[in-house]
Short mmCIF file of N, CA and C in Angstrom, two decimals:
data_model
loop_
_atom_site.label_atom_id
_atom_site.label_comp_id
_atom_site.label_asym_id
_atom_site.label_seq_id
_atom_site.Cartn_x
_atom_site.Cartn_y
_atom_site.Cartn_z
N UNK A 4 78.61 74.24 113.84
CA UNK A 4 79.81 74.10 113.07
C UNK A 4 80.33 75.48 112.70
N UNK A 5 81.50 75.65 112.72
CA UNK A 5 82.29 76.73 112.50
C UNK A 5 83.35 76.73 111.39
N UNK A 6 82.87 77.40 110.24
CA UNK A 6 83.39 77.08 108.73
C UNK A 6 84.64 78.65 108.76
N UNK A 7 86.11 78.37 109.25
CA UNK A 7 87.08 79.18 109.28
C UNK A 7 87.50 79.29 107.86
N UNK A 8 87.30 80.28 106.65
CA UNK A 8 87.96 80.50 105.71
C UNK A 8 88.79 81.45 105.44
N UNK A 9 90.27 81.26 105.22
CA UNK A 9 91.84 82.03 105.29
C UNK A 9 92.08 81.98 104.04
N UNK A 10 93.12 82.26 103.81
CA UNK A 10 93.95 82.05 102.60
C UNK A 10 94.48 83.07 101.95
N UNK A 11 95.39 83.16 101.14
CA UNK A 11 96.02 84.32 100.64
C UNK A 11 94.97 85.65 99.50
N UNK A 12 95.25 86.73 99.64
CA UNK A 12 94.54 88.04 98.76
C UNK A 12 94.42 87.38 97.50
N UNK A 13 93.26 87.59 96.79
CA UNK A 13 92.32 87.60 95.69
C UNK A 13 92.65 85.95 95.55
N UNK A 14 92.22 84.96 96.56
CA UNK A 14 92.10 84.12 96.15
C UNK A 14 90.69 83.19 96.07
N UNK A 15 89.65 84.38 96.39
CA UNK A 15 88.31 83.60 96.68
C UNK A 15 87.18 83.32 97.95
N UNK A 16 88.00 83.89 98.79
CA UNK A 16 87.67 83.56 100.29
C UNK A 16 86.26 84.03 100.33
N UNK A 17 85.90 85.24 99.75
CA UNK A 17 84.64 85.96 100.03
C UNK A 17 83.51 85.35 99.20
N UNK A 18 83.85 84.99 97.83
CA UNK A 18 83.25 84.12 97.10
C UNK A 18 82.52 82.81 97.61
N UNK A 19 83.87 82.22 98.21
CA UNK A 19 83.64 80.86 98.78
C UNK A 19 82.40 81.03 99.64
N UNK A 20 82.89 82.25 100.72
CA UNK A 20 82.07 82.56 101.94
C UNK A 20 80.69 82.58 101.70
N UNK A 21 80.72 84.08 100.20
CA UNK A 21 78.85 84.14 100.13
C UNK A 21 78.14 82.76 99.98
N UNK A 22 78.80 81.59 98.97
CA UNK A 22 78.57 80.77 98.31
C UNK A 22 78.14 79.90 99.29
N UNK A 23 78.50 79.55 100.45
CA UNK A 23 78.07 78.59 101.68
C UNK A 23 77.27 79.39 102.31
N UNK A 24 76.87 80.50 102.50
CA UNK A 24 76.18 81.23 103.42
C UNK A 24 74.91 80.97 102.37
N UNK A 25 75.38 80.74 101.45
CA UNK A 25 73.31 80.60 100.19
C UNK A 25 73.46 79.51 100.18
N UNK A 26 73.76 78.77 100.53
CA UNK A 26 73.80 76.88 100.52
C UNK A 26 73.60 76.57 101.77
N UNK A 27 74.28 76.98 102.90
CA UNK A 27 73.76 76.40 104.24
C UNK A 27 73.26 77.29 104.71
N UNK A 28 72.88 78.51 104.64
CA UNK A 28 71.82 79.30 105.42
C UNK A 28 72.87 80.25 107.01
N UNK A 29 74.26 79.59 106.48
CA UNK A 29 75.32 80.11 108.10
C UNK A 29 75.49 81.65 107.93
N UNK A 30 75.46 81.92 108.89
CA UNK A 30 75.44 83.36 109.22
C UNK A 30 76.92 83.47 109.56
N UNK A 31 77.48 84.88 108.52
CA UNK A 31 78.58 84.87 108.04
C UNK A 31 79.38 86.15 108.15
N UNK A 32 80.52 85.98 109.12
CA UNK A 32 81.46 86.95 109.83
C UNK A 32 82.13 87.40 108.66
N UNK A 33 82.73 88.91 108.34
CA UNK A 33 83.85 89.23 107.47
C UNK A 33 85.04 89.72 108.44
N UNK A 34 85.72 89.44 108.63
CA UNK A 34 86.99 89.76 109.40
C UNK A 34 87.30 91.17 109.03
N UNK A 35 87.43 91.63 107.29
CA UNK A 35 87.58 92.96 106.90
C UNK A 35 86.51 93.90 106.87
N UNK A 36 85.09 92.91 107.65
CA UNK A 36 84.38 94.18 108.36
C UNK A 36 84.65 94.91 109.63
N UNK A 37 85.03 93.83 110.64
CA UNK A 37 85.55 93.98 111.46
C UNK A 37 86.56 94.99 111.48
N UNK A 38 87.95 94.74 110.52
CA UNK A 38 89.07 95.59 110.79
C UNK A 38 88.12 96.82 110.19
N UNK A 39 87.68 97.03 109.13
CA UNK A 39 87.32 98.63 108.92
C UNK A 39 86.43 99.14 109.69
N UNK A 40 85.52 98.21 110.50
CA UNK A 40 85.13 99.05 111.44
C UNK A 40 85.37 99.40 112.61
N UNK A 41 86.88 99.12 113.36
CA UNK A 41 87.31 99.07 113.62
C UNK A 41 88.25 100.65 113.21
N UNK A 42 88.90 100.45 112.26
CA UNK A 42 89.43 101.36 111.40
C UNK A 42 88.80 102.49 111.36
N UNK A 43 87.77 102.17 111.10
CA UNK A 43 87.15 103.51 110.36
C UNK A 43 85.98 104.06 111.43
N UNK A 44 86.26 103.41 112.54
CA UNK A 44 85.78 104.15 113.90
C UNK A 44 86.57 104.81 114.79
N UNK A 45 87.83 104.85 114.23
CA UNK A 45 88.85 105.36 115.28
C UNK A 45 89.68 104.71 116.61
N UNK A 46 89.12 103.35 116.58
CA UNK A 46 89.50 102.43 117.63
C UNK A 46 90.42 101.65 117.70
N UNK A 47 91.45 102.23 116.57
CA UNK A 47 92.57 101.77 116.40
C UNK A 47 93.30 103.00 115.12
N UNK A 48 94.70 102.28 115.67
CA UNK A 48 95.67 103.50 115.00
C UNK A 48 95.94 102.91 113.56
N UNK A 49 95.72 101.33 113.42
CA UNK A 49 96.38 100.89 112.25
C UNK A 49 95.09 101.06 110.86
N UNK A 50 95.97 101.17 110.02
CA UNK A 50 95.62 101.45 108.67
C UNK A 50 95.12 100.12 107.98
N UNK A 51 94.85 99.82 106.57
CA UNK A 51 94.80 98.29 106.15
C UNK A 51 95.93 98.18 105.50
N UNK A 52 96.87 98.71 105.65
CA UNK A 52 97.90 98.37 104.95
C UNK A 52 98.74 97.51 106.09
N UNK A 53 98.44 97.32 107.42
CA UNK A 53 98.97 97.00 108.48
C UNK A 53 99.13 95.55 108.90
N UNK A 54 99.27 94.62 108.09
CA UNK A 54 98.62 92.92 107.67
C UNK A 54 99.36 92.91 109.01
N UNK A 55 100.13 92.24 109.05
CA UNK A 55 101.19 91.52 110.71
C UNK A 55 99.79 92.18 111.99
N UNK A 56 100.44 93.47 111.76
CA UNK A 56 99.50 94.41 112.91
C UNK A 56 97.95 93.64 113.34
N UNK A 57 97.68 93.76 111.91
CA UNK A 57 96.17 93.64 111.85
C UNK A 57 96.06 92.25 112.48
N UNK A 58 96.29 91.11 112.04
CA UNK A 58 96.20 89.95 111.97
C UNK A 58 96.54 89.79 113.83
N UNK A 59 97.71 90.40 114.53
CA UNK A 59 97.76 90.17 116.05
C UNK A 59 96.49 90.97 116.81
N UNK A 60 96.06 92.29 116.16
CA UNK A 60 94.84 92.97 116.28
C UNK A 60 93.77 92.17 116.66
N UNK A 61 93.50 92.03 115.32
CA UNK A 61 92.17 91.18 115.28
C UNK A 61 91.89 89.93 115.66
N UNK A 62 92.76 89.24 115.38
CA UNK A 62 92.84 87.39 115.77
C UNK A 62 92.20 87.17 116.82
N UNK A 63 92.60 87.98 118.24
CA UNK A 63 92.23 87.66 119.49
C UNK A 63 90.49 87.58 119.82
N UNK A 64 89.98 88.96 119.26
CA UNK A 64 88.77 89.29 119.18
C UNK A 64 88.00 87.83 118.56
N UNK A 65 88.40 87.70 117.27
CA UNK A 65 87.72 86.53 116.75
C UNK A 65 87.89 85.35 116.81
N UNK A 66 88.94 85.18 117.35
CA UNK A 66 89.07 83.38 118.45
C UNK A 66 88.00 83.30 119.65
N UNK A 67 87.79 84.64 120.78
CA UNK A 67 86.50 84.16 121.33
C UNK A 67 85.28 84.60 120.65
N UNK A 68 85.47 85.06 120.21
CA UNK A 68 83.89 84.68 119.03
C UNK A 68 83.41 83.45 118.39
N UNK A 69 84.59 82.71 117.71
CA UNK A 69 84.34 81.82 117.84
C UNK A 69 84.27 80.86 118.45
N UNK A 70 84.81 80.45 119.58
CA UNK A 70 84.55 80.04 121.17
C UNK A 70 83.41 80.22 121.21
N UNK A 71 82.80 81.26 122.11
CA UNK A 71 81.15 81.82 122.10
C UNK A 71 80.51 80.89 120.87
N UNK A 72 80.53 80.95 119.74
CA UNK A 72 79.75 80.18 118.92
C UNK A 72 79.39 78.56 119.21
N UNK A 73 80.68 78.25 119.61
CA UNK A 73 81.15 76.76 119.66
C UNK A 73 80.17 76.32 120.92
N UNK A 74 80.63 76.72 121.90
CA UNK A 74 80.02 77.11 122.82
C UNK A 74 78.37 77.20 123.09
N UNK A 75 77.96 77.85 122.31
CA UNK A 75 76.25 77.94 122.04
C UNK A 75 76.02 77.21 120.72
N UNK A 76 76.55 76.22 120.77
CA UNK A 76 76.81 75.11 119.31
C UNK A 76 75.86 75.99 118.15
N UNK A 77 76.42 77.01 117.92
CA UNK A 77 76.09 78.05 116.75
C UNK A 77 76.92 78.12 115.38
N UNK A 78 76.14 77.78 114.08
CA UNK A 78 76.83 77.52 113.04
C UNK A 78 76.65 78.91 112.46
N UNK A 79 78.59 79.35 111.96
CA UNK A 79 79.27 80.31 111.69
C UNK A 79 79.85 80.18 110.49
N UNK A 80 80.08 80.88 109.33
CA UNK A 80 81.24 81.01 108.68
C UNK A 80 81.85 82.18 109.20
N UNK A 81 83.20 82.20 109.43
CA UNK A 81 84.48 83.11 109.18
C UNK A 81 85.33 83.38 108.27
N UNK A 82 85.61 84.55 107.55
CA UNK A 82 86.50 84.43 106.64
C UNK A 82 87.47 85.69 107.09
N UNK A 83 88.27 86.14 106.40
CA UNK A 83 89.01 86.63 106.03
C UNK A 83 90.78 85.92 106.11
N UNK A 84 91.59 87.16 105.90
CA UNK A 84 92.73 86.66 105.30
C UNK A 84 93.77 87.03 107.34
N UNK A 85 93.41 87.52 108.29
CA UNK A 85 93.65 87.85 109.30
C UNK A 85 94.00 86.40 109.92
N UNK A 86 94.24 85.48 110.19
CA UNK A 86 94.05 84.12 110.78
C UNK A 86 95.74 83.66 110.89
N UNK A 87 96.03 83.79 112.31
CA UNK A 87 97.33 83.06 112.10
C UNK A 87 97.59 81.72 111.68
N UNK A 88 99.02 81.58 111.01
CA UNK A 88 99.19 80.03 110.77
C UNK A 88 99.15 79.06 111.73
N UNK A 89 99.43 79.35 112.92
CA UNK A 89 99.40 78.48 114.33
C UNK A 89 98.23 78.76 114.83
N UNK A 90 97.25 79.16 113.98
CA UNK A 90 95.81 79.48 114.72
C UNK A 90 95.24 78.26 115.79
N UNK A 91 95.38 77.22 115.46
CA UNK A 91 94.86 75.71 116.22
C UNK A 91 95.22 75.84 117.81
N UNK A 92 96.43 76.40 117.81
CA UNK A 92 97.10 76.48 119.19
C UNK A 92 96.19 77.41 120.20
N UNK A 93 95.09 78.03 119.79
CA UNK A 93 93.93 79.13 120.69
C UNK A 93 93.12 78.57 121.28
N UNK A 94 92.78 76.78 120.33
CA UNK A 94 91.81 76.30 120.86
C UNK A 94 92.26 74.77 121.81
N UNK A 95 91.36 74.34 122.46
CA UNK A 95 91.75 73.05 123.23
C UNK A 95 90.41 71.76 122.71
N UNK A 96 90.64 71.38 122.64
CA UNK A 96 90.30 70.14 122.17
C UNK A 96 88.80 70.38 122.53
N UNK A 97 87.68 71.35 123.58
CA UNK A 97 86.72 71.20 123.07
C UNK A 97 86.22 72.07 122.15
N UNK A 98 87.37 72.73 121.53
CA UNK A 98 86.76 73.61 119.99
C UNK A 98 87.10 73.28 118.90
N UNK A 99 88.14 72.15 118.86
CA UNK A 99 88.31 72.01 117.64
C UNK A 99 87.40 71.37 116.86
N UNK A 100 87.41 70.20 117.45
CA UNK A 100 86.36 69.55 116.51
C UNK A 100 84.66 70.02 116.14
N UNK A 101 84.69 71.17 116.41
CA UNK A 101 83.53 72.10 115.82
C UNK A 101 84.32 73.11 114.78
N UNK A 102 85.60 73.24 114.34
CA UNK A 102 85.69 73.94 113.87
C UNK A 102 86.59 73.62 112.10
N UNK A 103 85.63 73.51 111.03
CA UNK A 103 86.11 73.06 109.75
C UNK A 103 87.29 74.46 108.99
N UNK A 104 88.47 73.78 108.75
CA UNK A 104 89.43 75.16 108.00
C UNK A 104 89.37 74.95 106.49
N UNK A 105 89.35 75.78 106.29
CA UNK A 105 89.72 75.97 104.61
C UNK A 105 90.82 77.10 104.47
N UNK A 106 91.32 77.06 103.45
CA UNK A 106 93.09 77.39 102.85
C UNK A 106 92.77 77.96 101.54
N UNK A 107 92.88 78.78 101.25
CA UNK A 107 92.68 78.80 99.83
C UNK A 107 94.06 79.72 99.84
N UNK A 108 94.92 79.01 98.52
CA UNK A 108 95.74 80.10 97.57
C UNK A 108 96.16 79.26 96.25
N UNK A 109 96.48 80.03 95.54
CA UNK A 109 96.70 80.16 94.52
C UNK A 109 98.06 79.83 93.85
N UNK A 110 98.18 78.77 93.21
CA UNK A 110 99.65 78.38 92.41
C UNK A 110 100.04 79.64 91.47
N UNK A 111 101.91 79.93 91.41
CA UNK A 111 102.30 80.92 90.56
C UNK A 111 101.52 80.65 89.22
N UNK A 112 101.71 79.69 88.59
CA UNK A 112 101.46 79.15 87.58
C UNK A 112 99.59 79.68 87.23
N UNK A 113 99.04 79.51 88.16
CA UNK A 113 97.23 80.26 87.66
C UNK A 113 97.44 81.11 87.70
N UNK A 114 97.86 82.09 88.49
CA UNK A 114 98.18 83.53 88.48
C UNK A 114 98.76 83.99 87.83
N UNK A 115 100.12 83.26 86.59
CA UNK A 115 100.34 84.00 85.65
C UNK A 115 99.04 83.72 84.26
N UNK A 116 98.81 82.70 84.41
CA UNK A 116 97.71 82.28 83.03
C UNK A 116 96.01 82.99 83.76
N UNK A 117 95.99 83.46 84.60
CA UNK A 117 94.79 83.82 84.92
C UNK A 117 94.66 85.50 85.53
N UNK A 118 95.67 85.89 85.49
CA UNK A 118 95.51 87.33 86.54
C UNK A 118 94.90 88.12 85.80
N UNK A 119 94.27 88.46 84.60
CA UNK A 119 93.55 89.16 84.35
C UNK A 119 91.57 88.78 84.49
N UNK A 120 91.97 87.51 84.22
CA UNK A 120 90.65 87.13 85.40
C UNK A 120 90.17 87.29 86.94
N UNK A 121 91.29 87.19 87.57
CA UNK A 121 91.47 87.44 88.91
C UNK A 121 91.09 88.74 89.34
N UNK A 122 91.80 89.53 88.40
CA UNK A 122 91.32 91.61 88.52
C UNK A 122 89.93 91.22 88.38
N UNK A 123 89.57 90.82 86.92
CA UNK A 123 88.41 91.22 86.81
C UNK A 123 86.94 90.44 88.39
N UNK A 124 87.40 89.76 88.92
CA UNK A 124 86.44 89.24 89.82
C UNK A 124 86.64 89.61 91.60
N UNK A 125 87.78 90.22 91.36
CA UNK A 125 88.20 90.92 92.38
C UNK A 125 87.25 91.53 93.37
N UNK A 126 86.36 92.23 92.38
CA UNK A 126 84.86 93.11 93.25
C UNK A 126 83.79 92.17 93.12
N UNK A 127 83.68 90.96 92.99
CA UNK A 127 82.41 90.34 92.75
C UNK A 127 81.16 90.31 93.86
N UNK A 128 82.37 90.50 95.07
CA UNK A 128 81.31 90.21 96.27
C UNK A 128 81.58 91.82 97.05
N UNK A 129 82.39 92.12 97.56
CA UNK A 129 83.22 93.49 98.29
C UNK A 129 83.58 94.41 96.68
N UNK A 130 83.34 95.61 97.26
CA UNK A 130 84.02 96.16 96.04
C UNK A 130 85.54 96.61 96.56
N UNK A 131 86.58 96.53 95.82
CA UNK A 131 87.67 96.73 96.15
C UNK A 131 88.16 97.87 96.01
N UNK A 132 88.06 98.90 96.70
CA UNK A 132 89.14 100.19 96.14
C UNK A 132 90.13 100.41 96.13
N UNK A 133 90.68 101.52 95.21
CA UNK A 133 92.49 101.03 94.60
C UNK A 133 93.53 99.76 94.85
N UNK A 134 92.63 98.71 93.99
CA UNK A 134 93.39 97.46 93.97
C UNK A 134 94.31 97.68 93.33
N UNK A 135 95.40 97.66 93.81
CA UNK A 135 96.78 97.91 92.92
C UNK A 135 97.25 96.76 92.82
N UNK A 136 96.84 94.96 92.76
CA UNK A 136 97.18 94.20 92.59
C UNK A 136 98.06 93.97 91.49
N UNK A 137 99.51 93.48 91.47
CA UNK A 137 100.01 93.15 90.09
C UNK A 137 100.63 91.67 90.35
N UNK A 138 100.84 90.66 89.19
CA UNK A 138 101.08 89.67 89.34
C UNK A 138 102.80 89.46 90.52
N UNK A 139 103.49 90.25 91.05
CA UNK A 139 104.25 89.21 91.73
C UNK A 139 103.95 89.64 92.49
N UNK A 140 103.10 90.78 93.52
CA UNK A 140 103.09 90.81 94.57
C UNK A 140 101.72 89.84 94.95
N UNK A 141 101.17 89.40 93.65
CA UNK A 141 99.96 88.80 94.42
C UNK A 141 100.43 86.99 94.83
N UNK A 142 101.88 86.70 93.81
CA UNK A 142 102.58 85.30 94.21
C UNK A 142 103.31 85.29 94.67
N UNK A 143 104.02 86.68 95.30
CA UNK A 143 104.38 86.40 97.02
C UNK A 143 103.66 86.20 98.14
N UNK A 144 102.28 86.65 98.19
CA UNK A 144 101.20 87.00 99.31
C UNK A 144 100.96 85.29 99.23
N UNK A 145 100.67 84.62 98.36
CA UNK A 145 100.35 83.21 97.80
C UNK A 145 100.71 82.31 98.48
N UNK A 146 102.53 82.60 97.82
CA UNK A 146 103.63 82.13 98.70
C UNK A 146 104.14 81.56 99.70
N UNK A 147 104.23 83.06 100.73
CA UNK A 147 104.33 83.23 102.08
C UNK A 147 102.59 82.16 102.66
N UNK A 148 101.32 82.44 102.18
CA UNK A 148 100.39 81.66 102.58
C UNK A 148 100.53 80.36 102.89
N UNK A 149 100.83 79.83 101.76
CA UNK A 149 101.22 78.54 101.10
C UNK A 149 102.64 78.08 102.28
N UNK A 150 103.26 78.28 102.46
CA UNK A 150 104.71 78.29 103.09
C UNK A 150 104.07 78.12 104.79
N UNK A 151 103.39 79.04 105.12
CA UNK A 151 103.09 79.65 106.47
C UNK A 151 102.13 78.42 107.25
N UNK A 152 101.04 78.11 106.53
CA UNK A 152 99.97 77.19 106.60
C UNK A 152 100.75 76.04 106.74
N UNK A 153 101.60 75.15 105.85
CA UNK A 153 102.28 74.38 105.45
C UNK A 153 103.03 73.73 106.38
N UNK A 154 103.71 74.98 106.90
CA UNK A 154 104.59 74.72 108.35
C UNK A 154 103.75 74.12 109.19
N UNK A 155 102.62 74.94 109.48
CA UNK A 155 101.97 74.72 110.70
C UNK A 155 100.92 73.79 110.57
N UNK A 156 101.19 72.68 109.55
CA UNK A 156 100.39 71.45 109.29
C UNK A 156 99.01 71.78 108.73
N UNK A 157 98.75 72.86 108.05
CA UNK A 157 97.15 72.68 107.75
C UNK A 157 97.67 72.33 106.57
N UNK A 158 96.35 72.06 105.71
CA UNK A 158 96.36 71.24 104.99
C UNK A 158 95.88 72.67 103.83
N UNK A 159 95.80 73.20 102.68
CA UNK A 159 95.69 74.24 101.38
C UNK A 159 94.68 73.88 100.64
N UNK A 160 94.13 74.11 99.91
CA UNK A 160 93.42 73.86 98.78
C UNK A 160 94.04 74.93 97.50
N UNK A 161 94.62 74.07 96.90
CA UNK A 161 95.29 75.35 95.81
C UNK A 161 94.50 75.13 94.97
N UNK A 162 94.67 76.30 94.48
CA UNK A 162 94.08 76.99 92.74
C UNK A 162 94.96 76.43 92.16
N UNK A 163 94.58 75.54 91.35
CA UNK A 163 95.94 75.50 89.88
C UNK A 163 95.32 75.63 88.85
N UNK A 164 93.94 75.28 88.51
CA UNK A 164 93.50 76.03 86.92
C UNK A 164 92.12 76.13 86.99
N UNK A 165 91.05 75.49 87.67
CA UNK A 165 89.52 75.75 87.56
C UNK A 165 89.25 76.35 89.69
N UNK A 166 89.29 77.73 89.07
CA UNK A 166 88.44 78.04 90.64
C UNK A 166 87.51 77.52 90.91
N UNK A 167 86.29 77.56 90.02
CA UNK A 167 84.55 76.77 90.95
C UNK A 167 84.94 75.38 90.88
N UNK A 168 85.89 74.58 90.12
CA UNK A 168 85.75 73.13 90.22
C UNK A 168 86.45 72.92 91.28
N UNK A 169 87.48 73.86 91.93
CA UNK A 169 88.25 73.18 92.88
C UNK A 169 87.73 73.49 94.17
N UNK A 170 87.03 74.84 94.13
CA UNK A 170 85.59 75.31 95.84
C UNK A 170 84.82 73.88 95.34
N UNK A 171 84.48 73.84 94.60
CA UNK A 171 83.02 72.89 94.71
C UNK A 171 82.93 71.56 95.63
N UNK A 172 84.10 71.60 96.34
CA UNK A 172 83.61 70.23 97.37
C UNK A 172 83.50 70.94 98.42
N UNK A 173 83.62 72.08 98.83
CA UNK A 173 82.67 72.97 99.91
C UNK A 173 82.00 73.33 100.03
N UNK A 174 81.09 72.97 98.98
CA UNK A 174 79.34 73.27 98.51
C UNK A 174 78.96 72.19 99.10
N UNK A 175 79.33 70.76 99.22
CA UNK A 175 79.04 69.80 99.40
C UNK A 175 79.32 68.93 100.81
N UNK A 176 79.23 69.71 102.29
CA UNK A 176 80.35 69.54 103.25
C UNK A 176 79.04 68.61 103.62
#
């Protein structure tokens, strides 16, 4: 099984991720390891400020990876925020059904009653350097998620007021 987790910036993804990787034992991809090492090997010109870039970058690499997994019926989590909205369209019908999505973002509404919680958990798992996060650029990123996914028929799991109560049925797959 192949546990794909997306969703918009500081909404949990890595959290979610460690959190199933100590519950099911899945050995667990970071996409933003990938791009920085990537990055920070010289094997590419783009920066992380490069989201569009990054996301046509990287996507390709980690669609046959996960293939290969599927493939050697190898259970994976994936996360990061890199994942196109038409991502489904890479695979053919014998990968999908090995492969579980999760959505995570965040309603304007938690993000204004919660963003100083949000900073503060920001580094819980990755440490974040110069998070310059401020509340509207983090409910446009949300937004556009929310909007993007939406189109392309997946299905979200929004934040609207308890983060662990609303992950907690992915503890339980």
């Amino acid at each position: 099984m192949i546990i794909l987790i997306t969703g918009a910036s500081h909404a949990g993804k890595t959290v979610l991720a460690q959190k199933m990787l100590e519950k099911y034992k899945y050995p667990y991809l970071s996409i933003d390891h990938l791009k920085m090492g990537l990055i920070r090997s010289g094997n590419t010109a783009l920066t992380p400020q490069d989201d569009d870039k990054l996301t046509d970058y990287l996507w390709p690499v980690v669609r046959e990876m996960i293939k290969t997994a599927v493939e050697n019926r190898q259970n994976l989590i994936v996360e990061g925020c890199y994942v196109p909205f038409e991502w489904r369209k890479d695979f053919d019908e014998r990968y999908l059904p090995s492969i579980g999505f999760v959505c995570l973002a965040m309603t304007g509404k938690y993000i204004d009653s919660h963003f100083d919680e949000i900073k503060k958990h920001a580094s819980d798992i990755e440490v974040r350097r110069d998070d310059d996060c401020v509340p509207d650029d983090l409910k446009e990123d949300n937004r556009k998620c929310i909007e993007g996914f939406r189109q392309a028929g997946e299905q979200i799991t929004l934040i609207e007021d308890d983060y662990e109560k609303t992950v907690a049925e992915y503890l339980f797959l």
